[in-house]
Amino acid sequence: MDKKTFDMRADGASITAIAPLEILDSRGNPTLQVTVRLLSGAVGVAAVPSGASTGKHEAVEWRDGDKKRYGGKGVQESCEKIKGEVSDLLLGQHAGDQLRIDKLLCDLDGSDNKQTLGANTILAVSLAVAHAAANHYAMPLYRYLGGVAANILPVPMMNIINGGMHADNALDIQEFMVMPVGFNKFSEALRAGTEIFHSLKSILKKKSLSTNVGDEGGFAPNLSSAEEALSLMNDAVTAAGYKPGGDIFYALDCASTEFFKDGIYDLVGMKKKMTASQLTDYLAKLCDDFPIISIEDAMAEDDIAGWEILTKKLGNKIQLVGDDLFVTNPKRLQMGIDKNLANALLVKVNQIGSLSETLTAVGLAHRHNYRAVMSHRSGETEDTTIADLAVATNCGQIKTGAPSRGERTAKYNRLLAIENQLGNDAIYAGRTILKK
């Protein structure tokens, strides 16, 4: 036994057990939870999310395919892989060496898109290892990953009206979000967003519109246009005692890939077909008429020419977030940087499939003055890892739904706990988001 191996074992952070479990996500579909145990007795637990509106460039999510179980969405094969070849590979490895752990997993998979093991299989283990190591060293995850400089609380992008793939209404745009930026503390911003959410509910009731909530906790009333949705948001913000364009700004997620057909954006709800240039002009007008400061996936994932048009017109005015465009993949992001597409990265850990690659993508964004937005998925669990990641990376923004549904509020509650733990050292990103 060489000295390095001896030191690692003496530290007590070597992995002694990896236990997978098939659980349910917030949409009632199976997903993976993994528990990692270390020699010291420290334990880490992580569960992975799943998306509804997914980009074709995302890493592959492994599903069993057996239609007799959960309609083919089971993850028992992933569990068996973790019990077998993954455990054989990682038992005895040092949990504190995250880069090595993730490289071993990716090398074991051997594919470019994680189709051998599945991104969900790799990610569940990757995150659980990080939690175990943080617990071993008696650190909160945000401090373990981010160091002493991790103290920025993110602006919540709170999805309060749903359309597109997230609703059965006529809205083509998928998410309408409020961003409470004009506050000094995260807890104050969260309170404002929550009060606006309840204010909107009251307004919808008075108008006899649906107040049922969707996958991400937002309302899905039967509205006819983006303008109608944004006007309702103005009313809700004002009724809650805040100022649109002062305390509160708005963000959109167009999810344009979903309505991009044969080179044209087919907005069925609006009964209009638009070119990329026309869609850009339409979104620019929305920004003129309403206090919108961020638009996600305004163009389709492979409409590079459209992204160039959009970025040239709006890139110096608002935040343009690439989700399906970048899929948290450093290679895709580098392509966007080289071509000057968008100016912000949406960060979804299961799009790329390992913690190390996620952190690499965020680091690349920061180095090239692209912003980063930590994000949930529509199929979530009670796992709060992304709250810690938002603080660890000082990204300054987080998308984790409306202030309703336990799997969404769990992330907000975790951020409240982090703010309380940091005390006077906590800094709320707030108004910095308005700086171009």
Short mmCIF file of C-alpha atoms in Angstrom, two decimals:
data_model
loop_
_atom_site.label_atom_id
_atom_site.label_comp_id
_atom_site.label_asym_id
_atom_site.label_seq_id
_atom_site.Cartn_x
_atom_site.Cartn_y
_atom_site.Cartn_z
CA MET A 1 0.00 0.00 0.00
CA ASP A 2 1.49 3.33 -1.06
CA LYS A 3 1.46 6.41 1.19
CA LYS A 4 -1.27 8.15 -0.83
CA THR A 5 -3.65 5.20 -0.46
CA PHE A 6 -2.86 4.95 3.26
CA ASP A 7 -3.52 8.65 3.81
CA MET A 8 -6.84 8.49 2.00
CA ARG A 9 -8.03 5.59 4.09
CA ALA A 10 -6.74 7.15 7.28
CA ASP A 11 -8.80 10.22 6.44
CA GLY A 12 -11.91 8.03 6.60
CA ALA A 13 -13.42 9.48 3.42
CA SER A 14 -13.14 6.34 1.31
CA ILE A 15 -16.41 5.00 -0.08
CA THR A 16 -17.64 1.84 1.62
CA ALA A 17 -21.18 1.48 0.25
CA ILE A 18 -23.39 2.80 -2.58
CA ALA A 19 -27.09 2.02 -2.32
CA PRO A 20 -29.60 2.96 -5.06
CA LEU A 21 -33.36 3.24 -4.64
CA GLU A 22 -36.14 3.72 -7.18
CA ILE A 23 -38.35 6.56 -5.87
CA LEU A 24 -41.03 8.82 -7.33
CA ASP A 25 -40.57 12.36 -8.58
CA SER A 26 -43.12 15.18 -8.32
CA ARG A 27 -44.97 14.01 -11.44
CA GLY A 28 -45.35 10.48 -10.15
CA ASN A 29 -42.62 9.05 -12.38
CA PRO A 30 -39.75 6.89 -11.13
CA THR A 31 -36.38 8.44 -10.52
CA LEU A 32 -33.16 7.51 -8.73
CA GLN A 33 -32.07 8.17 -5.19
CA VAL A 34 -28.60 7.09 -4.11
CA THR A 35 -27.06 6.82 -0.65
CA VAL A 36 -23.27 6.82 -0.31
CA ARG A 37 -21.61 5.78 2.93
CA LEU A 38 -17.98 6.51 3.86
CA LEU A 39 -15.53 4.72 6.14
CA SER A 40 -15.98 7.47 8.72
CA GLY A 41 -19.71 6.78 8.87
CA ALA A 42 -20.59 9.94 6.95
CA VAL A 43 -23.55 9.54 4.62
CA GLY A 44 -24.65 11.43 1.51
CA VAL A 45 -28.03 11.16 -0.18
CA ALA A 46 -29.09 12.60 -3.54
CA ALA A 47 -32.03 12.22 -5.90
CA VAL A 48 -32.14 13.26 -9.54
CA PRO A 49 -34.85 15.23 -11.41
CA SER A 50 -36.33 14.74 -14.87
CA GLY A 51 -37.53 17.22 -17.48
CA ALA A 52 -40.69 17.45 -19.61
CA SER A 53 -39.48 20.01 -22.13
CA THR A 54 -36.11 18.48 -23.01
CA GLY A 55 -33.54 19.42 -25.61
CA LYS A 56 -32.25 16.82 -28.04
CA HIS A 57 -28.65 17.64 -27.09
CA GLU A 58 -29.14 16.65 -23.44
CA ALA A 59 -27.32 13.65 -22.03
CA VAL A 60 -29.39 10.45 -22.20
CA GLU A 61 -31.67 9.58 -19.31
CA TRP A 62 -31.78 5.81 -18.76
CA ARG A 63 -35.21 4.21 -18.51
CA ASP A 64 -35.98 0.48 -18.36
CA GLY A 65 -38.46 0.48 -21.24
CA ASP A 66 -40.60 -2.26 -19.70
CA LYS A 67 -44.12 -1.04 -20.50
CA LYS A 68 -45.56 -3.28 -17.76
CA ARG A 69 -43.83 -1.15 -15.09
CA TYR A 70 -44.49 2.58 -14.87
CA GLY A 71 -45.18 2.72 -18.59
CA GLY A 72 -41.55 1.91 -19.34
CA LYS A 73 -40.13 4.69 -17.14
CA GLY A 74 -38.74 2.49 -14.38
CA VAL A 75 -35.10 2.81 -13.31
CA GLN A 76 -34.45 -0.65 -11.89
CA GLU A 77 -31.74 -1.32 -14.47
CA SER A 78 -29.95 1.81 -13.26
CA CYS A 79 -30.20 0.47 -9.72
CA GLU A 80 -28.61 -2.81 -10.82
CA LYS A 81 -25.80 -0.96 -12.62
CA ILE A 82 -25.08 1.01 -9.45
CA LYS A 83 -25.08 -2.13 -7.30
CA GLY A 84 -22.80 -3.84 -9.79
CA GLU A 85 -20.26 -2.17 -12.05
CA VAL A 86 -20.49 1.30 -10.47
CA SER A 87 -19.93 -0.03 -6.94
CA ASP A 88 -17.12 -2.27 -8.17
CA LEU A 89 -15.46 0.82 -9.62
CA LEU A 90 -15.95 3.28 -6.75
CA LEU A 91 -15.75 1.31 -3.51
CA GLY A 92 -12.53 2.34 -1.78
CA GLN A 93 -12.23 5.57 -3.77
CA HIS A 94 -11.81 8.85 -1.87
CA ALA A 95 -15.06 10.81 -1.83
CA GLY A 96 -13.18 14.09 -1.56
CA ASP A 97 -11.76 13.71 -5.07
CA GLN A 98 -14.91 14.68 -7.00
CA LEU A 99 -13.10 15.16 -10.29
CA ARG A 100 -11.69 11.65 -10.13
CA ILE A 101 -15.01 10.12 -9.12
CA ASP A 102 -16.83 11.79 -12.00
CA LYS A 103 -14.11 10.94 -14.52
CA LEU A 104 -14.21 7.29 -13.48
CA LEU A 105 -17.98 7.27 -13.97
CA CYS A 106 -17.80 8.99 -17.36
CA ASP A 107 -15.00 6.69 -18.51
CA LEU A 108 -17.01 3.67 -17.40
CA ASP A 109 -19.92 4.94 -19.50
CA GLY A 110 -17.60 5.55 -22.44
CA SER A 111 -20.08 7.46 -24.63
CA ASP A 112 -20.40 11.13 -25.54
CA ASN A 113 -23.95 11.43 -24.21
CA LYS A 114 -23.94 8.95 -21.30
CA GLN A 115 -26.15 6.49 -23.12
CA THR A 116 -24.39 3.45 -21.63
CA LEU A 117 -25.07 4.08 -17.95
CA GLY A 118 -27.49 6.97 -18.27
CA ALA A 119 -27.00 10.54 -17.09
CA ASN A 120 -29.45 9.93 -14.26
CA THR A 121 -27.42 6.92 -13.08
CA ILE A 122 -24.13 8.83 -13.08
CA LEU A 123 -25.58 12.01 -11.61
CA ALA A 124 -27.28 10.32 -8.65
CA VAL A 125 -23.96 8.79 -7.61
CA SER A 126 -21.97 11.94 -8.35
CA LEU A 127 -24.18 14.15 -6.19
CA ALA A 128 -24.45 11.62 -3.38
CA VAL A 129 -20.65 11.39 -3.22
CA ALA A 130 -20.42 15.18 -2.90
CA HIS A 131 -22.98 15.20 -0.08
CA ALA A 132 -21.11 12.41 1.71
CA ALA A 133 -17.80 14.25 1.44
CA ALA A 134 -19.35 17.50 2.68
CA ASN A 135 -20.84 15.67 5.66
CA HIS A 136 -17.54 13.93 6.32
CA TYR A 137 -15.79 17.28 6.59
CA ALA A 138 -18.70 18.71 8.61
CA MET A 139 -19.43 21.41 6.02
CA PRO A 140 -22.65 22.50 4.35
CA LEU A 141 -22.54 21.55 0.67
CA TYR A 142 -22.33 25.15 -0.55
CA ARG A 143 -19.24 25.77 1.61
CA TYR A 144 -17.61 22.44 0.68
CA LEU A 145 -17.99 23.15 -3.05
CA GLY A 146 -17.67 26.93 -3.08
CA GLY A 147 -15.19 27.71 -0.35
CA VAL A 148 -15.18 30.81 1.83
CA ALA A 149 -16.31 33.06 -1.04
CA ALA A 150 -19.66 31.29 -1.41
CA ASN A 151 -22.02 33.84 0.11
CA ILE A 152 -24.24 35.25 -2.65
CA LEU A 153 -27.94 34.40 -2.36
CA PRO A 154 -29.62 34.10 -5.77
CA VAL A 155 -32.53 36.07 -7.18
CA PRO A 156 -35.46 33.66 -7.49
CA MET A 157 -37.08 33.44 -10.92
CA MET A 158 -40.55 32.42 -9.77
CA ASN A 159 -42.77 30.80 -12.36
CA ILE A 160 -46.30 32.01 -11.60
CA ILE A 161 -48.08 31.55 -14.96
CA ASN A 162 -47.58 28.49 -17.17
CA GLY A 163 -48.13 27.88 -20.87
CA GLY A 164 -46.58 25.74 -23.59
CA MET A 165 -45.67 22.18 -22.60
CA HIS A 166 -46.45 22.97 -18.95
CA ALA A 167 -50.14 23.76 -19.47
CA ASP A 168 -53.23 22.97 -21.55
CA ASN A 169 -54.03 26.60 -22.32
CA ALA A 170 -53.45 28.68 -25.46
CA LEU A 171 -50.25 30.36 -24.27
CA ASP A 172 -47.34 29.60 -26.58
CA ILE A 173 -44.71 30.90 -24.14
CA GLN A 174 -44.00 28.25 -21.52
CA GLU A 175 -43.17 30.26 -18.38
CA PHE A 176 -43.97 33.71 -17.06
CA MET A 177 -41.81 34.52 -14.04
CA VAL A 178 -41.37 37.30 -11.52
CA MET A 179 -37.90 38.35 -10.41
CA PRO A 180 -37.92 40.26 -7.08
CA VAL A 181 -34.67 42.18 -7.47
CA GLY A 182 -35.26 45.37 -5.50
CA PHE A 183 -34.59 43.97 -2.04
CA ASN A 184 -31.68 43.73 0.36
CA LYS A 185 -32.17 40.14 1.49
CA PHE A 186 -33.19 36.88 -0.13
CA SER A 187 -35.85 36.34 2.52
CA GLU A 188 -37.42 39.72 1.69
CA ALA A 189 -37.38 38.92 -2.02
CA LEU A 190 -38.94 35.51 -1.43
CA ARG A 191 -41.66 37.10 0.68
CA ALA A 192 -42.44 39.57 -2.10
CA GLY A 193 -42.63 36.85 -4.73
CA THR A 194 -44.88 34.76 -2.50
CA GLU A 195 -47.21 37.68 -1.81
CA ILE A 196 -47.45 38.34 -5.55
CA PHE A 197 -48.26 34.66 -6.12
CA HIS A 198 -51.16 34.84 -3.66
CA SER A 199 -52.25 38.18 -5.08
CA LEU A 200 -52.41 36.64 -8.54
CA LYS A 201 -54.47 33.77 -7.20
CA SER A 202 -57.04 36.20 -5.81
CA ILE A 203 -57.21 38.08 -9.11
CA LEU A 204 -57.67 34.86 -11.08
CA LYS A 205 -60.48 33.80 -8.74
CA LYS A 206 -62.27 37.11 -9.21
CA LYS A 207 -62.03 36.65 -12.98
CA SER A 208 -63.32 33.06 -12.69
CA LEU A 209 -60.05 31.75 -14.12
CA SER A 210 -58.43 28.50 -13.02
CA THR A 211 -56.20 28.58 -9.95
CA ASN A 212 -55.01 25.00 -10.30
CA VAL A 213 -51.22 24.76 -10.34
CA GLY A 214 -49.01 22.92 -12.79
CA ASP A 215 -45.85 20.83 -12.48
CA GLU A 216 -43.76 23.79 -11.33
CA GLY A 217 -46.36 25.31 -9.02
CA GLY A 218 -47.51 28.15 -11.27
CA PHE A 219 -51.06 28.81 -12.38
CA ALA A 220 -52.31 27.73 -15.80
CA PRO A 221 -55.38 29.88 -16.52
CA ASN A 222 -56.95 29.79 -19.96
CA LEU A 223 -55.40 32.96 -21.34
CA SER A 224 -55.19 33.92 -24.99
CA SER A 225 -51.92 35.83 -25.22
CA ALA A 226 -48.63 36.70 -23.57
CA GLU A 227 -49.84 40.27 -23.24
CA GLU A 228 -52.82 39.12 -21.19
CA ALA A 229 -50.57 37.07 -18.91
CA LEU A 230 -48.14 39.93 -18.40
CA SER A 231 -50.97 42.38 -17.72
CA LEU A 232 -52.30 40.05 -15.03
CA MET A 233 -48.81 39.97 -13.54
CA ASN A 234 -48.74 43.77 -13.47
CA ASP A 235 -52.06 43.74 -11.62
CA ALA A 236 -50.84 41.13 -9.14
CA VAL A 237 -47.60 42.97 -8.41
CA THR A 238 -49.41 46.24 -7.86
CA ALA A 239 -52.12 44.65 -5.71
CA ALA A 240 -49.40 43.10 -3.53
CA GLY A 241 -47.95 46.56 -2.91
CA TYR A 242 -44.93 46.39 -5.20
CA LYS A 243 -43.87 48.23 -8.34
CA PRO A 244 -43.48 46.53 -11.72
CA GLY A 245 -40.15 47.66 -13.12
CA GLY A 246 -39.03 48.90 -9.71
CA ASP A 247 -39.08 46.16 -7.07
CA ILE A 248 -40.19 43.45 -9.47
CA PHE A 249 -39.13 42.53 -12.99
CA TYR A 250 -40.25 39.72 -15.28
CA ALA A 251 -38.65 36.79 -17.07
CA LEU A 252 -39.95 34.54 -19.85
CA ASP A 253 -39.12 31.03 -20.95
CA CYS A 254 -40.32 30.70 -24.53
CA ALA A 255 -39.21 27.05 -25.00
CA SER A 256 -39.22 27.93 -28.69
CA THR A 257 -37.92 24.55 -29.80
CA GLU A 258 -41.37 23.18 -29.02
CA PHE A 259 -43.06 25.35 -31.68
CA PHE A 260 -40.26 25.55 -34.27
CA LYS A 261 -41.31 23.70 -37.42
CA ASP A 262 -39.60 23.69 -40.81
CA GLY A 263 -37.72 26.89 -40.12
CA ILE A 264 -40.78 28.79 -38.87
CA TYR A 265 -42.04 29.56 -35.38
CA ASP A 266 -45.64 28.36 -35.36
CA LEU A 267 -47.37 30.09 -32.45
CA VAL A 268 -50.66 28.21 -32.49
CA GLY A 269 -52.19 30.09 -29.57
CA MET A 270 -51.58 33.41 -31.29
CA LYS A 271 -52.56 31.90 -34.66
CA LYS A 272 -49.40 33.36 -36.16
CA LYS A 273 -46.34 32.01 -37.92
CA MET A 274 -43.13 33.99 -37.55
CA THR A 275 -39.60 34.01 -38.85
CA ALA A 276 -36.77 34.34 -36.34
CA SER A 277 -36.57 38.05 -37.17
CA GLN A 278 -40.30 38.54 -36.64
CA LEU A 279 -40.23 36.62 -33.35
CA THR A 280 -37.30 38.77 -32.21
CA ASP A 281 -39.27 41.92 -33.02
CA TYR A 282 -42.30 40.57 -31.15
CA LEU A 283 -40.24 39.79 -28.05
CA ALA A 284 -38.55 43.19 -28.26
CA LYS A 285 -41.96 44.83 -28.19
CA LEU A 286 -42.96 42.79 -25.13
CA CYS A 287 -39.81 44.08 -23.45
CA ASP A 288 -40.77 47.64 -24.36
CA ASP A 289 -44.29 47.21 -22.98
CA PHE A 290 -43.46 45.24 -19.82
CA PRO A 291 -40.46 45.16 -17.42
CA ILE A 292 -38.95 41.98 -18.88
CA ILE A 293 -35.23 41.59 -18.17
CA SER A 294 -34.66 37.94 -19.07
CA ILE A 295 -35.82 35.63 -21.86
CA GLU A 296 -34.89 31.95 -21.99
CA ASP A 297 -34.83 29.85 -25.17
CA ALA A 298 -36.23 32.64 -27.31
CA MET A 299 -35.00 30.69 -30.34
CA ALA A 300 -34.93 26.96 -31.05
CA GLU A 301 -32.00 24.79 -30.00
CA ASP A 302 -30.50 24.51 -33.51
CA ASP A 303 -31.63 27.81 -35.01
CA ILE A 304 -28.18 29.34 -34.88
CA ALA A 305 -29.07 32.06 -37.37
CA GLY A 306 -32.09 32.97 -35.24
CA TRP A 307 -29.96 33.20 -32.11
CA GLU A 308 -27.55 35.50 -33.96
CA ILE A 309 -30.43 37.82 -34.94
CA LEU A 310 -31.83 37.78 -31.41
CA THR A 311 -28.50 38.38 -29.67
CA LYS A 312 -27.59 41.22 -31.99
CA LYS A 313 -30.86 43.03 -31.28
CA LEU A 314 -31.43 42.28 -27.59
CA GLY A 315 -28.13 40.98 -26.21
CA ASN A 316 -27.04 44.37 -24.89
CA LYS A 317 -30.46 45.13 -23.38
CA ILE A 318 -31.65 42.04 -21.52
CA GLN A 319 -30.48 38.63 -20.36
CA LEU A 320 -30.80 35.96 -23.06
CA VAL A 321 -30.62 32.50 -21.50
CA GLY A 322 -29.65 29.37 -23.40
CA ASP A 323 -31.27 26.18 -22.10
CA ASP A 324 -31.92 23.78 -25.00
CA LEU A 325 -29.21 25.70 -26.84
CA PHE A 326 -26.45 24.89 -24.33
CA VAL A 327 -27.86 21.98 -22.25
CA THR A 328 -25.27 22.69 -19.51
CA ASN A 329 -22.65 21.22 -21.84
CA PRO A 330 -19.27 23.02 -21.88
CA LYS A 331 -18.79 22.11 -25.56
CA ARG A 332 -22.17 23.55 -26.55
CA LEU A 333 -21.53 26.63 -24.42
CA GLN A 334 -18.13 27.18 -26.02
CA MET A 335 -19.81 27.04 -29.42
CA GLY A 336 -22.22 29.74 -28.25
CA ILE A 337 -19.40 31.87 -26.89
CA ASP A 338 -17.48 31.58 -30.17
CA LYS A 339 -20.56 32.54 -32.20
CA ASN A 340 -21.73 35.21 -29.72
CA LEU A 341 -25.06 33.50 -29.03
CA ALA A 342 -27.11 34.51 -25.97
CA ASN A 343 -25.40 35.88 -22.85
CA ALA A 344 -26.43 33.48 -20.08
CA LEU A 345 -26.38 29.77 -19.33
CA LEU A 346 -29.22 27.82 -17.76
CA VAL A 347 -27.73 25.20 -15.45
CA LYS A 348 -29.51 21.86 -15.07
CA VAL A 349 -27.37 19.17 -13.49
CA ASN A 350 -29.18 16.29 -15.20
CA GLN A 351 -28.66 17.76 -18.66
CA ILE A 352 -24.94 16.98 -18.47
CA GLY A 353 -25.04 14.23 -15.84
CA SER A 354 -22.23 14.89 -13.36
CA LEU A 355 -21.37 17.50 -10.76
CA SER A 356 -17.88 18.18 -12.11
CA GLU A 357 -19.11 18.87 -15.64
CA THR A 358 -21.81 21.15 -14.25
CA LEU A 359 -19.23 23.18 -12.34
CA THR A 360 -17.02 23.29 -15.43
CA ALA A 361 -19.89 24.76 -17.47
CA VAL A 362 -20.61 27.43 -14.85
CA GLY A 363 -16.93 28.31 -14.61
CA LEU A 364 -16.70 28.64 -18.40
CA ALA A 365 -19.73 30.94 -18.41
CA HIS A 366 -18.28 33.16 -15.71
CA ARG A 367 -14.91 33.44 -17.46
CA HIS A 368 -16.60 34.73 -20.59
CA ASN A 369 -18.98 37.11 -18.81
CA TYR A 370 -22.00 34.91 -19.40
CA ARG A 371 -24.39 34.78 -16.49
CA ALA A 372 -25.53 31.49 -15.01
CA VAL A 373 -28.99 30.53 -13.74
CA MET A 374 -29.26 27.42 -11.56
CA SER A 375 -32.41 25.50 -12.45
CA HIS A 376 -34.79 22.78 -11.40
CA ARG A 377 -36.73 20.46 -13.76
CA SER A 378 -40.47 19.95 -14.09
CA GLY A 379 -40.11 16.50 -12.54
CA GLU A 380 -38.47 17.25 -9.19
CA THR A 381 -37.83 15.65 -5.81
CA GLU A 382 -37.37 17.02 -2.31
CA ASP A 383 -33.61 17.09 -2.96
CA THR A 384 -32.26 20.61 -2.39
CA THR A 385 -28.82 20.28 -3.99
CA ILE A 386 -29.41 23.04 -6.54
CA ALA A 387 -29.99 25.58 -3.76
CA ASP A 388 -26.52 24.86 -2.40
CA LEU A 389 -25.07 24.87 -5.92
CA ALA A 390 -26.54 28.31 -6.61
CA VAL A 391 -24.69 29.67 -3.58
CA ALA A 392 -21.54 27.60 -4.14
CA THR A 393 -21.12 29.00 -7.65
CA ASN A 394 -22.23 32.56 -6.78
CA CYS A 395 -24.35 32.46 -9.93
CA GLY A 396 -26.84 34.95 -8.53
CA GLN A 397 -30.04 33.47 -9.98
CA ILE A 398 -32.15 30.36 -9.44
CA LYS A 399 -35.17 28.92 -11.23
CA THR A 400 -37.08 26.58 -8.97
CA GLY A 401 -40.72 27.30 -9.62
CA ALA A 402 -43.53 29.03 -7.83
CA PRO A 403 -43.69 29.27 -4.04
CA SER A 404 -46.01 26.25 -3.97
CA ARG A 405 -45.62 22.44 -4.08
CA GLY A 406 -43.24 20.91 -1.58
CA GLU A 407 -40.53 19.92 -4.05
CA ARG A 408 -40.27 23.60 -5.10
CA THR A 409 -40.53 25.23 -1.69
CA ALA A 410 -37.91 22.80 -0.36
CA LYS A 411 -35.30 24.67 -2.41
CA TYR A 412 -36.52 28.06 -1.21
CA ASN A 413 -36.53 26.88 2.38
CA ARG A 414 -32.98 25.61 1.97
CA LEU A 415 -31.90 29.03 0.73
CA LEU A 416 -33.58 30.64 3.72
CA ALA A 417 -31.57 28.33 5.96
CA ILE A 418 -28.34 29.19 4.12
CA GLU A 419 -29.03 32.93 4.45
CA ASN A 420 -29.66 32.48 8.15
CA GLN A 421 -26.47 30.45 8.52
CA LEU A 422 -24.37 33.05 6.70
CA GLY A 423 -25.81 35.87 8.80
CA ASN A 424 -24.25 39.24 8.02
CA ASP A 425 -21.97 37.65 5.43
CA ALA A 426 -24.94 36.85 3.18
CA ILE A 427 -25.23 39.04 0.08
CA TYR A 428 -28.41 39.09 -2.00
CA ALA A 429 -27.70 39.35 -5.75
CA GLY A 430 -30.75 41.60 -6.19
CA ARG A 431 -30.06 44.79 -8.08
CA THR A 432 -26.83 43.49 -9.61
CA ILE A 433 -29.04 41.56 -12.03
CA LEU A 434 -30.11 44.87 -13.57
CA LYS A 435 -26.53 45.76 -14.52
CA LYS A 436 -25.86 45.00 -18.18
#
